[in-house]
Tab-separated table of C-alpha atoms and ligand atoms in Angstrom:
chain	number	residue	atom	x	y	z
J	273	MET	CA	93.550	101.694	116.560
J	274	ASP	CA	94.906	104.843	118.174
J	275	HIS	CA	98.197	105.748	116.539
J	276	LYS	CA	99.930	109.035	117.146
J	277	VAL	CA	100.502	111.062	114.010
J	278	GLU	CA	102.829	114.041	114.225
J	279	THR	CA	102.072	116.777	111.727
J	280	LEU	CA	104.797	117.264	109.128
J	281	ILE	CA	102.928	119.450	106.623
J	282	SER	CA	99.829	121.306	107.766
J	283	GLU	CA	96.510	121.499	105.972
J	284	SER	CA	96.998	125.182	105.111
J	285	GLU	CA	100.525	124.600	103.772
J	286	ILE	CA	99.162	121.840	101.518
J	287	GLN	CA	96.258	123.952	100.290
J	288	ASP	CA	98.557	126.905	99.480
J	289	ARG	CA	100.978	124.691	97.594
J	290	VAL	CA	98.270	122.854	95.642
J	291	ARG	CA	96.779	126.211	94.644
J	292	SER	CA	100.128	127.408	93.281
J	293	LEU	CA	100.791	124.100	91.478
J	294	GLY	CA	97.356	124.449	89.884
J	295	ARG	CA	98.232	127.913	88.593
J	296	GLN	CA	101.532	126.638	87.173
J	297	ILE	CA	99.832	123.688	85.436
J	298	GLU	CA	97.128	125.957	84.060
J	299	ALA	CA	99.738	128.231	82.485
J	300	ASP	CA	101.864	125.368	81.138
J	301	TYR	CA	98.959	123.467	79.548
J	302	HIS	CA	97.081	126.410	78.103
J	303	ASP	CA	95.647	125.266	74.715
J	304	LYS	CA	96.881	121.685	75.161
J	305	PRO	CA	94.715	118.533	75.378
J	306	LEU	CA	95.504	117.819	79.032
J	307	THR	CA	94.645	114.559	80.782
J	308	ILE	CA	95.475	114.342	84.475
J	309	LEU	CA	96.068	110.670	85.199
J	310	ALA	CA	96.079	109.956	88.930
J	311	VAL	CA	97.776	106.871	90.338
J	312	LEU	CA	95.423	105.043	92.730
J	313	THR	CA	94.879	105.276	95.614
J	314	GLY	CA	97.229	107.693	97.324
J	315	SER	CA	96.790	110.637	94.948
J	316	LEU	CA	92.976	110.791	95.099
J	317	ILE	CA	92.731	113.570	97.684
J	318	MET	CA	95.270	115.726	95.885
J	319	LEU	CA	93.517	115.066	92.576
J	320	ALA	CA	90.230	116.367	93.967
J	321	ASP	CA	91.864	119.548	95.322
J	322	LEU	CA	94.175	120.150	92.364
J	323	VAL	CA	91.610	119.883	89.562
J	324	ARG	CA	89.432	122.478	91.274
J	325	ARG	CA	92.372	124.897	91.010
J	326	ILE	CA	92.770	124.363	87.258
J	327	SER	CA	90.295	126.302	85.150
J	328	ILE	CA	91.454	125.234	81.671
J	329	PRO	CA	89.550	122.300	80.108
J	330	HIS	CA	91.066	118.930	81.018
J	331	ARG	CA	90.190	115.278	81.480
J	332	ILE	CA	90.586	113.261	84.666
J	333	ALA	CA	91.569	109.589	84.628
J	334	LEU	CA	92.779	106.931	87.048
J	335	ILE	CA	95.363	104.197	86.806
J	336	GLN	CA	96.475	101.534	89.257
J	337	ALA	CA	100.035	100.331	89.645
J	338	SER	CA	100.916	97.661	92.193
J	339	SER	CA	104.376	96.318	92.804
J	340	TYR	CA	104.976	92.747	93.853
J	341	ARG	CA	108.208	91.306	95.190
J	342	GLY	CA	108.909	87.718	94.147
J	343	ALA	CA	109.273	85.146	96.939
J	344	THR	CA	112.764	84.152	95.884
J	345	THR	CA	114.070	87.398	94.423
J	346	VAL	CA	114.413	91.043	95.441
J	347	ALA	CA	113.281	92.184	91.993
J	348	THR	CA	109.861	93.833	91.943
J	349	THR	CA	107.295	93.582	89.181
J	350	LEU	CA	104.909	96.431	88.525
J	351	VAL	CA	101.413	95.392	87.481
J	352	ILE	CA	99.459	98.146	85.723
J	353	ASN	CA	95.649	98.127	85.705
J	354	GLU	CA	94.311	100.704	83.277
J	355	SER	CA	90.646	99.720	83.215
J	356	PHE	CA	89.697	103.206	84.451
J	357	ALA	CA	92.078	105.045	82.119
J	358	PRO	CA	90.713	106.416	78.837
J	359	ASP	CA	92.666	106.471	75.596
J	360	VAL	CA	95.698	108.730	76.023
J	361	ALA	CA	96.799	108.716	72.370
J	362	ASN	CA	97.666	112.269	71.276
J	363	ARG	CA	96.885	113.651	74.727
J	364	ASP	CA	99.292	115.598	76.945
J	365	VAL	CA	99.315	113.473	80.077
J	366	LEU	CA	100.156	114.714	83.546
J	367	LEU	CA	100.760	111.721	85.810
J	368	LEU	CA	99.850	112.509	89.409
J	369	ASP	CA	101.211	110.429	92.282
J	370	ASP	CA	101.261	110.883	96.037
J	371	ILE	CA	104.974	110.379	96.621
J	372	LEU	CA	108.171	109.823	94.691
J	373	ASP	CA	110.116	107.278	96.697
J	374	THR	CA	112.408	105.001	94.668
J	375	GLY	CA	111.010	106.411	91.424
J	376	GLN	CA	110.253	102.952	89.966
J	377	THR	CA	106.485	103.453	89.703
J	378	LEU	CA	106.558	106.739	87.802
J	379	THR	CA	109.396	105.621	85.543
J	380	ALA	CA	107.472	102.483	84.517
J	381	LEU	CA	104.246	104.436	84.008
J	382	ILE	CA	105.926	107.066	81.822
J	383	ARG	CA	107.273	104.303	79.574
J	384	HIS	CA	103.860	102.646	79.476
J	385	LEU	CA	102.067	105.870	78.480
J	386	ALA	CA	104.618	106.655	75.790
J	387	ASP	CA	103.931	103.175	74.368
J	388	ARG	CA	100.206	104.009	74.417
J	389	GLY	CA	100.836	107.020	72.169
J	390	ALA	CA	100.626	109.912	74.646
J	391	ARG	CA	101.779	113.165	73.018
J	392	SER	CA	103.720	114.120	76.121
J	393	VAL	CA	104.040	112.801	79.671
J	394	ARG	CA	104.954	114.897	82.686
J	395	THR	CA	104.786	114.083	86.384
J	396	ALA	CA	103.383	115.783	89.453
J	397	VAL	CA	103.855	114.544	93.005
J	398	LEU	CA	102.706	115.818	96.350
J	399	LEU	CA	105.881	114.615	98.068
J	400	ARG	CA	109.398	113.622	97.195
J	401	LYS	CA	111.474	111.666	99.706
J	402	ILE	CA	115.125	112.516	99.778
J	403	GLY	CA	117.766	109.802	99.840
J	404	ARG	CA	115.579	106.979	98.478
J	405	GLN	CA	115.635	107.405	94.731
J	406	GLU	CA	116.889	104.456	92.663
J	407	VAL	CA	116.182	105.726	89.163
J	408	PRO	CA	116.953	109.199	87.818
J	409	ILE	CA	113.622	110.960	87.451
J	410	GLU	CA	112.853	114.626	88.147
J	411	PRO	CA	109.183	115.364	88.841
J	412	ASP	CA	107.963	118.309	86.774
J	413	TYR	CA	105.751	119.541	89.634
J	414	CYS	CA	106.524	118.763	93.266
J	415	GLY	CA	104.629	119.868	96.344
J	416	PHE	CA	107.168	119.256	99.105
J	417	THR	CA	110.488	117.514	99.665
J	418	ILE	CA	110.509	115.421	102.843
J	419	PRO	CA	113.109	113.410	104.772
J	420	ASP	CA	113.177	109.606	104.648
J	421	VAL	CA	110.286	108.974	107.057
J	422	PHE	CA	107.068	107.028	106.585
J	423	VAL	CA	104.223	109.480	106.132
J	424	VAL	CA	100.449	109.195	106.175
J	425	GLY	CA	97.503	111.496	105.520
J	426	TYR	CA	96.162	113.512	102.595
J	427	GLY	CA	95.745	110.271	100.632
J	428	LEU	CA	98.741	108.387	102.004
J	429	ASP	CA	98.040	105.344	104.119
J	430	PHE	CA	99.326	102.805	106.568
J	431	ASN	CA	97.419	99.535	106.003
J	432	ASP	CA	94.770	101.630	104.229
J	433	ASP	CA	94.143	103.836	107.280
J	434	TYR	CA	94.828	107.582	107.685
J	435	ARG	CA	94.138	108.575	104.074
J	436	HIS	CA	91.406	110.973	105.235
J	437	LEU	CA	93.655	113.193	107.357
J	438	PRO	CA	93.746	116.717	105.853
J	439	TYR	CA	97.460	117.049	106.677
J	440	VAL	CA	100.595	114.924	106.130
J	441	GLY	CA	102.073	113.405	109.261
J	442	VAL	CA	104.633	110.948	110.518
J	443	LEU	CA	103.370	107.809	112.174
J	444	LYS	CA	105.275	107.183	115.401
J	445	GLU	CA	107.748	104.427	114.646
J	446	GLN	CA	107.079	102.212	117.658
J	447	GLU	CA	103.397	102.159	116.699
J	448	VAL	CA	104.193	101.098	113.133
J	449	VAL	CA	106.491	98.317	114.332
J	450	ARG	CA	103.938	97.054	116.856
J	451	ASP	CA	101.168	97.033	114.242
J	452	THR	CA	103.334	95.179	111.727
J	453	GLN	CA	104.213	92.559	114.326
J	454	LEU	CA	100.534	92.051	115.147
J	455	GLN	CA	99.762	91.549	111.496
J	456	ASP	CA	102.590	89.097	110.963
J	457	SER	CA	101.551	86.912	113.856
Q	245	XMP	P1	108.220	104.303	94.188
Q	245	XMP	O1	109.186	103.657	95.151
Q	245	XMP	O2	108.004	103.467	92.969
Q	245	XMP	O3	106.854	104.197	94.949
Q	245	XMP	O4	108.589	105.720	93.909
Q	245	XMP	C1	106.016	105.180	95.277
Q	245	XMP	C2	104.925	104.515	96.074
Q	245	XMP	O5	105.443	104.005	97.326
Q	245	XMP	C3	104.499	104.211	98.353
Q	245	XMP	N1	105.164	104.953	99.470
Q	245	XMP	C4	104.573	105.418	100.577
Q	245	XMP	N2	103.299	105.368	100.976
Q	245	XMP	N3	103.855	106.559	102.947
Q	245	XMP	C5	102.945	105.943	102.177
Q	245	XMP	O6	101.768	105.924	102.547
Q	245	XMP	C6	105.161	106.646	102.618
Q	245	XMP	O7	105.960	107.237	103.356
Q	245	XMP	C7	105.543	106.038	101.354
Q	245	XMP	N4	106.726	105.941	100.703
Q	245	XMP	C8	106.456	105.269	99.549
Q	245	XMP	C9	103.368	104.995	97.728
Q	245	XMP	O8	102.312	104.107	97.456
Q	245	XMP	C10	103.898	105.544	96.451
Q	245	XMP	O9	102.915	105.702	95.437
């Protein structure tokens, strides 16, 4: 597969931003029992970079959230798999996701963690797409705001490819369409 990816956010821009988010988080969570809970799989690369910029003690955990659209309805159901997530009761949880799109995933996860007894829940995202949000949620920490385009790289994927790219880029639309058609046939 030889798709063309146009750089939207360079590796050095990402590294600078992650460093400054790390400093902010460090200051905000000083003396708090912080757990950074990363949403699989898209936030893994950011997690690895971010935690190495945070020098206060903190725990790292993972959670999986997959949305399924019913065959006869447009409603989506979010299935949460927390087998890799430790107990969050009385912890200050920072949920880390790759991108805030409609906002459904983070909203559902915040509710879920509150039910599990988290002391506080905040959110951090690498990217926020403008013009797509369906539920009112403001990320507490946001790397970059991007237009409504499909992006890959730095953890984000298209059919599980491109996650390894050290930058965020836009997959050329005709390539995405062609690939989707191949898969459907
Ligand atoms: P919601 O809509 O609940 O979902 O905010 C966020 C999830 O949607 C996926 N997503 C993308 N993944 N490139 C991707 O690789 C994109 O441009 C994109 N937009 C949304 C992603 O899994 C994210 O966690």
